[in-house]
CSV table of C-alpha atoms and ligand atoms in Angstrom, one decimal:
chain,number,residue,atom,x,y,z
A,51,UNK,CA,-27.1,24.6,-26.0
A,52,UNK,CA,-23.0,23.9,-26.4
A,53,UNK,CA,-22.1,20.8,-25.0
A,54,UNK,CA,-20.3,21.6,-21.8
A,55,UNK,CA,-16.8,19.8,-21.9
A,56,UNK,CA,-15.3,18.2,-19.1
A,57,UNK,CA,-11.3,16.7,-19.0
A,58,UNK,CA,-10.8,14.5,-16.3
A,59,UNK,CA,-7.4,14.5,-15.3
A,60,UNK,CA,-5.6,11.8,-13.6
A,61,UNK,CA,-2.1,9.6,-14.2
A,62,UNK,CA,-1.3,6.3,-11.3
A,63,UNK,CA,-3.9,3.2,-11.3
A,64,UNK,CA,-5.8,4.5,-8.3
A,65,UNK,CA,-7.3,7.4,-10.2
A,66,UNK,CA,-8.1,5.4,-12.7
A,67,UNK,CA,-9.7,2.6,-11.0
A,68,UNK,CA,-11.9,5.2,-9.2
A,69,UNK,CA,-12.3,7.4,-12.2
A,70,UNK,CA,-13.6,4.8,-14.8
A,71,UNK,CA,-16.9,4.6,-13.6
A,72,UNK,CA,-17.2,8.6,-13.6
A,73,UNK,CA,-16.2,8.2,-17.1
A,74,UNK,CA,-18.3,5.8,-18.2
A,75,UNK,CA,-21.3,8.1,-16.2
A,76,UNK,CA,-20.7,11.0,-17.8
A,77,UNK,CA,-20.3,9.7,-21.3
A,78,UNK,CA,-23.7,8.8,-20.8
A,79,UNK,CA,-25.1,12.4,-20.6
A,80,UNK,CA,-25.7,13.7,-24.2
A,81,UNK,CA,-25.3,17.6,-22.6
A,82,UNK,CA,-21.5,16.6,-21.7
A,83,UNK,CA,-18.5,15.8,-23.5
A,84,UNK,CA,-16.3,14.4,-21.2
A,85,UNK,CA,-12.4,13.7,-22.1
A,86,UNK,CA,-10.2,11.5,-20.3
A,87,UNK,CA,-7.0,13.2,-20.1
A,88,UNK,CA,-4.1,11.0,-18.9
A,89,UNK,CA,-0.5,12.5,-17.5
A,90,UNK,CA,1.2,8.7,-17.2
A,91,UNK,CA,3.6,9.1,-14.8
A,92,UNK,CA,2.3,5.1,-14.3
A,93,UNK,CA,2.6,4.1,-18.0
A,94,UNK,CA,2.2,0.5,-16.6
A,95,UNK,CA,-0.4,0.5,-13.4
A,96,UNK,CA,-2.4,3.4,-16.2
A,97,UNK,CA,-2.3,1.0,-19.1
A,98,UNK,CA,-2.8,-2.3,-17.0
A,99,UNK,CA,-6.2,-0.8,-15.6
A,100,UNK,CA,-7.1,1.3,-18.8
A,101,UNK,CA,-7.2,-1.5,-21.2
A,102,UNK,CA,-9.8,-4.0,-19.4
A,103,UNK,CA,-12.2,-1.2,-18.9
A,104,UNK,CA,-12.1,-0.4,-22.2
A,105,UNK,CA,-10.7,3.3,-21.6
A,106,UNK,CA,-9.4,5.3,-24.5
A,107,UNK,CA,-7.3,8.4,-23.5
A,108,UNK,CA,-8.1,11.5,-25.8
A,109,UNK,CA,-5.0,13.0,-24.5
A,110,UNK,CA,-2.1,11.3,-23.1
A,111,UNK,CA,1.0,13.5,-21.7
A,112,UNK,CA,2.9,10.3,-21.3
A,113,UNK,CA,5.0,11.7,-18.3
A,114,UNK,CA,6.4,9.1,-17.6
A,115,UNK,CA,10.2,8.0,-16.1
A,116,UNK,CA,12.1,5.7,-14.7
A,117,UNK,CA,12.6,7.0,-10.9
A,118,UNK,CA,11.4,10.7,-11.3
A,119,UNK,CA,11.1,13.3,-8.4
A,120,UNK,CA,8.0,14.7,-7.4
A,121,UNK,CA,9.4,17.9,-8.6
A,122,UNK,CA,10.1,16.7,-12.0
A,123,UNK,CA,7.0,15.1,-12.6
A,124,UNK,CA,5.1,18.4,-11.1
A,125,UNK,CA,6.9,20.9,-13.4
A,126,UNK,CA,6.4,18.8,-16.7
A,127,UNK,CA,3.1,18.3,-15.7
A,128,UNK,CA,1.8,21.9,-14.7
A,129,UNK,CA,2.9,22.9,-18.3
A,130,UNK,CA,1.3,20.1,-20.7
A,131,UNK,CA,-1.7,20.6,-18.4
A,132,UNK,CA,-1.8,24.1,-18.9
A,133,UNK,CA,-1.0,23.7,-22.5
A,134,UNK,CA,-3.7,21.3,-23.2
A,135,UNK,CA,-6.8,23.9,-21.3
A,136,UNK,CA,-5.5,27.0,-22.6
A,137,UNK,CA,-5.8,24.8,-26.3
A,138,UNK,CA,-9.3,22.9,-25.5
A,139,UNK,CA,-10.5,25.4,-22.9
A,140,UNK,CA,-12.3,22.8,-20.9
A,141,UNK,CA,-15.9,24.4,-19.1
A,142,UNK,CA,-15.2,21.8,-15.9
A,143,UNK,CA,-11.5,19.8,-14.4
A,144,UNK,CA,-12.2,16.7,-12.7
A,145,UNK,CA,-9.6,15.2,-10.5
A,146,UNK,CA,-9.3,12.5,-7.9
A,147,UNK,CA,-8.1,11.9,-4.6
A,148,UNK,CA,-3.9,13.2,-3.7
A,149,UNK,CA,-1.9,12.7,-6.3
A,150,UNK,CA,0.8,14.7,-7.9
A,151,UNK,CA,-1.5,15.0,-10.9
A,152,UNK,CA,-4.6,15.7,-9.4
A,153,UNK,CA,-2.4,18.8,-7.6
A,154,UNK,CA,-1.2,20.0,-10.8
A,155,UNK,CA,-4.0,19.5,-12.6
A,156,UNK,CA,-5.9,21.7,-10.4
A,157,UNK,CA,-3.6,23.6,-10.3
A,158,UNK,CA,-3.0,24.5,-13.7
A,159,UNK,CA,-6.7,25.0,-14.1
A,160,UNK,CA,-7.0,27.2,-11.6
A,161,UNK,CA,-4.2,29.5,-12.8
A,162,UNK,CA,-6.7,29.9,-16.1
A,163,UNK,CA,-9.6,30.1,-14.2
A,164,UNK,CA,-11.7,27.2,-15.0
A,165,UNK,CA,-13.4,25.3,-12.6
A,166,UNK,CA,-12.5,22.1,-10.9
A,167,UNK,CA,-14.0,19.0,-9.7
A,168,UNK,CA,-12.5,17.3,-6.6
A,169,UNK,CA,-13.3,13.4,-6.5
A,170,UNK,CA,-12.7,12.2,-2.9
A,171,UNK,CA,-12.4,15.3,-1.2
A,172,UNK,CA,-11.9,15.7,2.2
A,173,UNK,CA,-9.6,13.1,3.8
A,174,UNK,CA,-7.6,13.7,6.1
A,175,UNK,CA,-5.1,12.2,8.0
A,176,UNK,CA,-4.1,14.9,10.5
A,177,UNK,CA,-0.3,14.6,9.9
A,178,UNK,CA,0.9,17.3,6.8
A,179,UNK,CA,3.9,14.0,6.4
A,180,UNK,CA,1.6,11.1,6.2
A,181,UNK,CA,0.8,10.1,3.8
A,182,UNK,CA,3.6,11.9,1.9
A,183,UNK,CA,2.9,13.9,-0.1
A,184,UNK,CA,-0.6,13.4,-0.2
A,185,UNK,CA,-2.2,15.0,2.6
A,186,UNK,CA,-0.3,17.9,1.9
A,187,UNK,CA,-1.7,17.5,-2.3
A,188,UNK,CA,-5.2,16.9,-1.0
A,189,UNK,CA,-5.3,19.9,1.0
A,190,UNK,CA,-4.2,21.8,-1.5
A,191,UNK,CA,-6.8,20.2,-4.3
A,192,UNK,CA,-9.7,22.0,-1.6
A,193,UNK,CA,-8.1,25.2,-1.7
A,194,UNK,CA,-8.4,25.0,-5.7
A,195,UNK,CA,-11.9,23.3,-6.0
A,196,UNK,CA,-15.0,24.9,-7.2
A,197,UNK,CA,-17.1,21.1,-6.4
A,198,UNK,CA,-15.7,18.7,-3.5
A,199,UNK,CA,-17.0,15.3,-3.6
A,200,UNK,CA,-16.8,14.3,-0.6
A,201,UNK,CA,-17.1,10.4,0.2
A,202,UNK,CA,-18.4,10.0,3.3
A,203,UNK,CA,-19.6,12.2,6.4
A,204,UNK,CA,-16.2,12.4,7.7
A,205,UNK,CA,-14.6,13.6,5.2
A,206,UNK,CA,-17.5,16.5,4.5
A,207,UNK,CA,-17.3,17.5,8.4
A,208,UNK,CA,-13.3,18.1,7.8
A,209,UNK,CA,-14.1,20.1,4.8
A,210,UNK,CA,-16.6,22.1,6.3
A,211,UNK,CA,-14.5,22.7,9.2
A,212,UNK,CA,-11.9,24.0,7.0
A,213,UNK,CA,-14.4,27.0,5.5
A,214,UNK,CA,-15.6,25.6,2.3
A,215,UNK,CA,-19.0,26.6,1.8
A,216,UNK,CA,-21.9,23.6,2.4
A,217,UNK,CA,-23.2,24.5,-0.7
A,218,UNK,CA,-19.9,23.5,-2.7
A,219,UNK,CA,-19.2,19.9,-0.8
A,220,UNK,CA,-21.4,16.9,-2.3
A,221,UNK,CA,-21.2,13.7,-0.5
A,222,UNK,CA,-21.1,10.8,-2.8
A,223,UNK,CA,-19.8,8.2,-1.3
A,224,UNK,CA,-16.5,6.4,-2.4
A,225,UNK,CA,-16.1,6.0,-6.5
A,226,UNK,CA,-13.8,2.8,-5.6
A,227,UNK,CA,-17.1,1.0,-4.7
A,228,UNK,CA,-19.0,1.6,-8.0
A,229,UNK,CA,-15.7,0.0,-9.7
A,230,UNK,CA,-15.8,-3.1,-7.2
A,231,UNK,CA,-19.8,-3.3,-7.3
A,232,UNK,CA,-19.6,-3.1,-10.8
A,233,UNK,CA,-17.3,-6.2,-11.0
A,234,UNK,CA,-19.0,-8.0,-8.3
A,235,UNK,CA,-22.0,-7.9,-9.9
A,236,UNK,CA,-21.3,-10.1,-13.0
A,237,UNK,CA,-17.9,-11.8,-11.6
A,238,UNK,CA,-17.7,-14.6,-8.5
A,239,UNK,CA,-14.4,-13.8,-7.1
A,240,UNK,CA,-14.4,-17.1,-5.1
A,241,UNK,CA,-11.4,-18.8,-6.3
A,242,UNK,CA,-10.4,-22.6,-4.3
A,243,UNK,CA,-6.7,-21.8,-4.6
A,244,UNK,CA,-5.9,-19.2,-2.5
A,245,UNK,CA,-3.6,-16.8,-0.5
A,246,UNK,CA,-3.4,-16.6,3.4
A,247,UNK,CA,-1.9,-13.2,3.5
A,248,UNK,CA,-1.9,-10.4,0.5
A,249,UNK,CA,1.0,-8.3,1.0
A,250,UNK,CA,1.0,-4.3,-0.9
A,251,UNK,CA,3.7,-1.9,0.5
A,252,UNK,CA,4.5,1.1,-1.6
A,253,UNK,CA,3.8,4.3,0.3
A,254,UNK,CA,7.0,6.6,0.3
A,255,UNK,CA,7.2,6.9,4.5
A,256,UNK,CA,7.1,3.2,4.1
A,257,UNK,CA,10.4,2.4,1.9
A,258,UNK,CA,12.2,5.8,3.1
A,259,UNK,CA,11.4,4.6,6.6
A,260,UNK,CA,10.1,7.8,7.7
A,261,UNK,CA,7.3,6.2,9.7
A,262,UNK,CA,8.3,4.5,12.9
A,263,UNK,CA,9.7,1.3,11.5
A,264,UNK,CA,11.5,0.5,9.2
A,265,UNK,CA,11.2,-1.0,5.5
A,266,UNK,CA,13.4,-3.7,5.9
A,267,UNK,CA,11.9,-4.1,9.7
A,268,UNK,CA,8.7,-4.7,8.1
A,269,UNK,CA,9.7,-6.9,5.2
A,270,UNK,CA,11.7,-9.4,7.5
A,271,UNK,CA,8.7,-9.5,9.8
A,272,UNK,CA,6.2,-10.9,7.2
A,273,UNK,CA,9.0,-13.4,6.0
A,274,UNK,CA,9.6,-14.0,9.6
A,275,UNK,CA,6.1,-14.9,10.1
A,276,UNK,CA,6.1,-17.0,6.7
A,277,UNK,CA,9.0,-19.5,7.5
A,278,UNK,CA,7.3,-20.4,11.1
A,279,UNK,CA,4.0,-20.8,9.5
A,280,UNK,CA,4.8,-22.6,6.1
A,281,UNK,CA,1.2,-23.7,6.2
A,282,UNK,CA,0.0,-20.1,5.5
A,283,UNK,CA,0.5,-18.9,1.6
A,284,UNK,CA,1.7,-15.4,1.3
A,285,UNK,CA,0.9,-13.3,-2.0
A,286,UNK,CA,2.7,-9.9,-2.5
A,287,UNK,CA,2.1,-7.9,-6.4
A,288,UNK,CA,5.3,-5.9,-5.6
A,289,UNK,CA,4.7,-2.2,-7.2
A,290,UNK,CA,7.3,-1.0,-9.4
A,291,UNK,CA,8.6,1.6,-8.1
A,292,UNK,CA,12.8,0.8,-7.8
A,293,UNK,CA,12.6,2.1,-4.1
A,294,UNK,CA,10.2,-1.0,-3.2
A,295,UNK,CA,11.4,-3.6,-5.6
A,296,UNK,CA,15.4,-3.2,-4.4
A,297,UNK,CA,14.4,-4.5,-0.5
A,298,UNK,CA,11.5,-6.6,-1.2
A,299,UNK,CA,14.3,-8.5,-3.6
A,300,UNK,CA,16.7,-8.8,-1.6
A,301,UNK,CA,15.0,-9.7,1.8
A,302,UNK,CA,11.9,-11.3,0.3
A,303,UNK,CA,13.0,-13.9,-2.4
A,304,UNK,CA,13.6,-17.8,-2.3
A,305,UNK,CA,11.2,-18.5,0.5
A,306,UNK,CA,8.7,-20.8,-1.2
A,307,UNK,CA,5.7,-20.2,0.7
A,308,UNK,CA,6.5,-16.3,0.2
A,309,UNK,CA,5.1,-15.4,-3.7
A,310,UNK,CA,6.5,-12.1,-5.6
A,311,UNK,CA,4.3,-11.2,-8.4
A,312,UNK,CA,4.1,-8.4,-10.5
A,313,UNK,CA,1.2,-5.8,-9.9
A,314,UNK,CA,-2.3,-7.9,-10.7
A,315,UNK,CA,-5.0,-6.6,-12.8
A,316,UNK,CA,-7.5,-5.1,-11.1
A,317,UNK,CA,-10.2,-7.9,-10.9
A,318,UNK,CA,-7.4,-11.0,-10.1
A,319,UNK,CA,-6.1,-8.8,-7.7
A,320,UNK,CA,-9.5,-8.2,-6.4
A,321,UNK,CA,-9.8,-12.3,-6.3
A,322,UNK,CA,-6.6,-12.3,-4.4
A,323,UNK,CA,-8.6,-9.9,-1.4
A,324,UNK,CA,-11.7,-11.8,-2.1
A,325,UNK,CA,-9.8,-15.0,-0.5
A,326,UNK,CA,-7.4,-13.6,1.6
A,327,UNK,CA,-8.1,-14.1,5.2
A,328,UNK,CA,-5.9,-10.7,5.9
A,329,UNK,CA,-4.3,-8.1,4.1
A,330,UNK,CA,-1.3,-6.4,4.5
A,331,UNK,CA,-1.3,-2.9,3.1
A,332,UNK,CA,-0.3,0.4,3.6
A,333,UNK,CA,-2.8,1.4,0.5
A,334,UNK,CA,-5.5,3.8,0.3
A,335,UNK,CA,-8.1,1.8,-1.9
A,336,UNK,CA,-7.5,-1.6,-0.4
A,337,UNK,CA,-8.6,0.1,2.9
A,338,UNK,CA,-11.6,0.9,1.5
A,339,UNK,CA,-12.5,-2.2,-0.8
A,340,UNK,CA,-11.7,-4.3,1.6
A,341,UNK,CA,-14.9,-4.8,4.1
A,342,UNK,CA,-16.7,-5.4,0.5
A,343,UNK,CA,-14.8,-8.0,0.5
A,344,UNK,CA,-15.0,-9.4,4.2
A,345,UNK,CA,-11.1,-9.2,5.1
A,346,UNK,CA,-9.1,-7.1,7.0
A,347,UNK,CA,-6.5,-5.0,6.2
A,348,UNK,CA,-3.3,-4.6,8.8
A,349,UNK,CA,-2.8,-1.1,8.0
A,350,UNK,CA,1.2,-0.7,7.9
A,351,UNK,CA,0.6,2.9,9.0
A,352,UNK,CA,1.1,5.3,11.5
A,353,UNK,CA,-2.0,7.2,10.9
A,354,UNK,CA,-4.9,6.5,8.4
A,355,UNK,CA,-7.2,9.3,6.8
A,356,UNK,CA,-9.9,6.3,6.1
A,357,UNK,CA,-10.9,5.8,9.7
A,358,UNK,CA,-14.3,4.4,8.7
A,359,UNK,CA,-12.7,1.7,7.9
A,360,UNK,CA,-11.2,0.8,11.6
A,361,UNK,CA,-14.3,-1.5,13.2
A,362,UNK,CA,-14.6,-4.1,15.2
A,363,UNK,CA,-13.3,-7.2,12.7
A,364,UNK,CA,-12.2,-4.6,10.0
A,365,UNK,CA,-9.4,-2.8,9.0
A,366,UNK,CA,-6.5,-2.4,11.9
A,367,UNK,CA,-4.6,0.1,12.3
A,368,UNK,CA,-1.2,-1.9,13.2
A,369,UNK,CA,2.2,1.3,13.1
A,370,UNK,CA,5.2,0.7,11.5
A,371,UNK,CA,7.4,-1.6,14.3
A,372,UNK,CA,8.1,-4.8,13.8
A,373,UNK,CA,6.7,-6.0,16.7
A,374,UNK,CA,3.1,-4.5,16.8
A,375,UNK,CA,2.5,-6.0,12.5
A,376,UNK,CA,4.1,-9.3,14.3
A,377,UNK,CA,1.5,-9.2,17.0
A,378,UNK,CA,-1.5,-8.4,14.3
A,379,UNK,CA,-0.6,-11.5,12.4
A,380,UNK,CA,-0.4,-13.8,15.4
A,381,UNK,CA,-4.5,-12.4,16.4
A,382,UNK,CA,-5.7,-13.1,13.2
A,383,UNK,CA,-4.2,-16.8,12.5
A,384,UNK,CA,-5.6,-17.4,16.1
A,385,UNK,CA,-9.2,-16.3,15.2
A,386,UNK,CA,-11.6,-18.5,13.9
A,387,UNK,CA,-12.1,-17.3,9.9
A,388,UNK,CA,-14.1,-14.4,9.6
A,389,UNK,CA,-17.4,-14.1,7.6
A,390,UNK,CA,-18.5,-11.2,5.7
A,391,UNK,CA,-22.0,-11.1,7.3
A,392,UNK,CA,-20.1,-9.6,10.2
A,393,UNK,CA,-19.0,-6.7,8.3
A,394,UNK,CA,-21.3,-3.8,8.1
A,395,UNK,CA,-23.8,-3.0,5.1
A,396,UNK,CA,-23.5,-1.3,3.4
A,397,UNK,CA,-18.8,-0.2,2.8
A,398,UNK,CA,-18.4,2.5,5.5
A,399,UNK,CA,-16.8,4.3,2.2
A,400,UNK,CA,-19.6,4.1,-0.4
A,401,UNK,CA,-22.7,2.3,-2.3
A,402,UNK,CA,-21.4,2.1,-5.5
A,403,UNK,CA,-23.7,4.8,-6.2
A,404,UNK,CA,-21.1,7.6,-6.1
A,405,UNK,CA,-20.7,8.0,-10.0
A,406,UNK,CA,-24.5,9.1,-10.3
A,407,UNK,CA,-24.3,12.0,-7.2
A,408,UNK,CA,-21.1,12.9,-9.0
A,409,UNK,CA,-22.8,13.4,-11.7
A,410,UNK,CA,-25.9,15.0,-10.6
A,411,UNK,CA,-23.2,17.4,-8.4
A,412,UNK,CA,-21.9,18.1,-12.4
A,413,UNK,CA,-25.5,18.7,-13.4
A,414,UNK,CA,-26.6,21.3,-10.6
A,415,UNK,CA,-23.3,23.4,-11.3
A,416,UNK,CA,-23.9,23.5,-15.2
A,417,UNK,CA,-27.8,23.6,-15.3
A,418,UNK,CA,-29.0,24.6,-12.0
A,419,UNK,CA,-31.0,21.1,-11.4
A,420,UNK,CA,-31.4,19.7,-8.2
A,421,UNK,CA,-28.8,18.4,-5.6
A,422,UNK,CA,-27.8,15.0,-5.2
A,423,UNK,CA,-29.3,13.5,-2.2
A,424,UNK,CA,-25.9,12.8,-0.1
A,425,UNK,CA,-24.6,9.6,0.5
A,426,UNK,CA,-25.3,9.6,4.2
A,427,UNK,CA,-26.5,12.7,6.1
A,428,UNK,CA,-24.2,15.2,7.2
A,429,UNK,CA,-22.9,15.4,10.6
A,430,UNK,CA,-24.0,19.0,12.0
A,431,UNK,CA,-21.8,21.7,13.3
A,432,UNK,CA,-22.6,24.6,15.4
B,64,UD1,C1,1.9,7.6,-6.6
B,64,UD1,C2,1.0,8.5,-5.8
B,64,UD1,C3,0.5,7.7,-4.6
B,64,UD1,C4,-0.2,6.5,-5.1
B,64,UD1,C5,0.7,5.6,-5.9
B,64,UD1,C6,-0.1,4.5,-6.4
B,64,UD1,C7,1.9,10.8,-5.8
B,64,UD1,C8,2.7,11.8,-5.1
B,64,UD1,N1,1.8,9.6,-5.2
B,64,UD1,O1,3.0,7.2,-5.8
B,64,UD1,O2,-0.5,8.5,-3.9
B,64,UD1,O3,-0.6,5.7,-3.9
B,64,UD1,O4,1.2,6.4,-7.0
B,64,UD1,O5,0.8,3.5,-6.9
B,64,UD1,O6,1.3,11.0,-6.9
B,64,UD1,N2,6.8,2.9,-11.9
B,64,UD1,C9,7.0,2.3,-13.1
B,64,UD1,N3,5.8,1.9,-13.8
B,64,UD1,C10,4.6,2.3,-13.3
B,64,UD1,C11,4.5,3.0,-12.1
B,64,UD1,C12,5.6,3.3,-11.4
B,64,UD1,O7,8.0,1.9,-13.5
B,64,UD1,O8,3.6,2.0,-14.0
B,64,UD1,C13,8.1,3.3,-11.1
B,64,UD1,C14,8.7,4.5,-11.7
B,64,UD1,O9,10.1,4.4,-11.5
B,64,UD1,C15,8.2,5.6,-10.8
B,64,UD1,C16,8.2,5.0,-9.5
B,64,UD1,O10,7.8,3.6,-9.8
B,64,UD1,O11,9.0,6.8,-10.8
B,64,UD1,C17,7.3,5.6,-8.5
B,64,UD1,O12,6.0,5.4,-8.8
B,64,UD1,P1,4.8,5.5,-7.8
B,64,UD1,O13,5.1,4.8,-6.6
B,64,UD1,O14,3.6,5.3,-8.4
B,64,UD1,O15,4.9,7.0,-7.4
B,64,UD1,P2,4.5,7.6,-6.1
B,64,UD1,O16,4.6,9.1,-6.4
B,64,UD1,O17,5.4,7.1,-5.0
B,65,UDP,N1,-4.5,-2.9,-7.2
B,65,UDP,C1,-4.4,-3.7,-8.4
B,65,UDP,N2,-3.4,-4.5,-8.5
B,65,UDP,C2,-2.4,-4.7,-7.6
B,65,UDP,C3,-2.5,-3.9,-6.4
B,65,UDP,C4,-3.5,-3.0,-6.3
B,65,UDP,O1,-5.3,-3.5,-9.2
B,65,UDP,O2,-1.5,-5.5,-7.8
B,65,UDP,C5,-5.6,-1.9,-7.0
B,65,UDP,C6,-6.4,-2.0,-5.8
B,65,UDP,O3,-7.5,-2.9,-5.9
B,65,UDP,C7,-6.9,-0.6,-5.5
B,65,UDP,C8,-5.7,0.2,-6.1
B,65,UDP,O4,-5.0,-0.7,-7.0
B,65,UDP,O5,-8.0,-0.3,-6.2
B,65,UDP,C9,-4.9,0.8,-5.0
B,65,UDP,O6,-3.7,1.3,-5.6
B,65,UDP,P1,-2.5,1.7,-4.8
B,65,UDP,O7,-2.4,0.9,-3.6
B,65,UDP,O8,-1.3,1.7,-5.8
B,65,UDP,O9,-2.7,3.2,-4.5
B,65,UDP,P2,-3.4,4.0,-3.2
B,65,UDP,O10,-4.8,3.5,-3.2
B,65,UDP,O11,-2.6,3.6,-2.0
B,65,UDP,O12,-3.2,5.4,-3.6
């Protein structure tokens, strides 16, 4: 039997942080041959998370450029990808999540007619604008799919209430939770120096201000918050993306309890949650590795597609005004600190277990084996 091949697609630093452990799975299995197939548009946030794990691209696009449109990042990348099946003919495409390569990858494979793999299918946020333009590219990835991974029971209910068939949705669990379990298990991420308040803004209705606040609303109200509390230490990896780093330079700097960092590896930046007391985010995967990690995120967000994370002494979904984020930081500095015994067991989002359902999903589609037993038990519909 011909090994079946496999490219898994993917080009920012959350589809890699959620894809390495897929990898690594499925390099395990003699009957695959999996290739990692990287487009790049994050040369940095790729390379910064690639090289720890000990990830080697067979293919890299390199797509990467300074300030690019979605546009010109889709086009160049609907062609190499197309260019690079139609050479290697690839039996399976595996993409993650809502990004503008997991779109065109899928879509490129499905204009040749191979199969695809959809890693973290199924989340939605209800609003075709926000995130933008993810919900719209996720969407689109489950019209393309052939296998849905599905994390949790929410997202397989919005799936199946969209028409695709039972049969082709697999709930997994979160991949983002192998990755963290993986680290926690041989790494303490206690660390006595720490940060009050982790800061990541990068979201595009975030900067452009198409939420309900604004950009600069939101920066001045964490620096706001910083000068009447110099006692609390504030932490913000500011992403690279010119649209961010402009404001967050100009309103953020020369406040010495306020510190600008460049984007942190994966595991110091998971230290920097780890002793956080909250988080300030607008980010998909810090919503979900947070409770992990026993500390809130403030979600800087009008709507969030990862409502399992919203309980009692979890995440919080704060909006976009000024006022409301200013409100949120004020309840938790006037909470006694939280403990992570009072966070549910296990991560609403996974068990880091998702890599091996993912893979027995890949085996029942090639050789007819078994189903994966789900994550957590579908919720029914009638
Ligand atoms: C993309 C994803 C978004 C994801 C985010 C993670 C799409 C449509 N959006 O955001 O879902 O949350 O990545 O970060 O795919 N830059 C660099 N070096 C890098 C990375 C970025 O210089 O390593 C600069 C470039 O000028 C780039 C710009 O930042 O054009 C924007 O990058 P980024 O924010 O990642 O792109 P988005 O499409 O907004
Ligand atoms: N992350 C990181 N270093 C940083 C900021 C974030 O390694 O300085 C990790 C974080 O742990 C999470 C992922 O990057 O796994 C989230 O990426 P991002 O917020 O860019 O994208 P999103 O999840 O919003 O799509």
């Amino acid at each position: 039997m011909s090994k079946k091949r496999i490219d898994i697609v993917f080009g920012t630093r959350p589809e890699a942080i959620k894809l390495v452990p897929v990898i690594q799975r499925l390099q395990q299995d003699p009957d695959l041959l999996p290739r990692v197939v990287v487009t790049a548009q994050h040369r940095d946030l790729l390379d910064q998370i690639l090289g720890p794990f000990g990830i080697q691209p067979d293919i890299d696009l390199d797509l990467m450029q300074a300030d690019q449109s979605l546009n010109q990042l889709a086009s160049k990348a609907i062609q190499a990808l197309g260019a690079s099946y139609e050479r290697d003919r690839p039996d399976l495409v595996l993409v993650q999540g809502d990004t503008t390569s997991a779109f065109c990858a899928a879509l490129a494979a499905f204009h040749l007619d191979i199969p695809t793999g959809h890693v973290e299918a199924g989340l939605r946020s209800g609003n075709r604008k926000q995130p933008f333009p993810e919900e719209a590219n996720r969407r689109m990835v489950s019209a393309f799919a052939d296998l849905h991974f599905s994390p949790t029971a929410t997202s397989t209910a919005a799936l199946l209430r969209e028409g695709i068939p039972e049969k082709k949705i697999f709930e997994t669990g979160n991949s983002a939770i192998d990755t963290l379990t993986l680290v926690l298990e041989t790494q303490d991420l206690n660390e006595p120096d720490k940060a009050e308040v982790l800061v990541t803004l990068h979201r595009r209705e975030t900067w452009k201000g198409d939420s309900g606040g604004s950009f600069a609303g939101i920066l001045n109200t964490l620096v706001d918050f910083a000068k009447s509390h110099p006692e609390v230490h504030f932490l913000y990896p500011v992403h690279p993306n010119p649209n961010v780093r402009g404001p967050v330079s100009a309103i953020c700097q020369g406040i010495p309890n306020f510190q600008l960092v460049n984007p942190l590896d994966y595991v110091p930046f998971l230290k920097a949650m780890a002793n956080s007391r909250a988080i300030v985010s607008d980010s998909g995967g810090v919503q979900e590795e947070a409770p992990s990690l026993g500390v809130p995120v403030l979600v800087v967000r009008d709507v969030t597609e990862r409502p399992e994370g919203l309980f009692p002494g979890g995440n919080r979904l704060v909006g976009t005004e000024a006022q409301d984020l200013k409100q949120a930081l004020q309840d938790i500095f006037e909470e006694p600190r939280r403990e992570t015994q009072g966070f549910p067991q296990p991560n609403p989002f996974g068990d880091g277990q998702a890599r091996h359902r993912i893979h027995g999903a890949i085996r029942h589609f090639f050789f007819g084996e078994e189903r994966p037993e789900p994550f957590l038990p579908a919720p029914s519909f009638e």
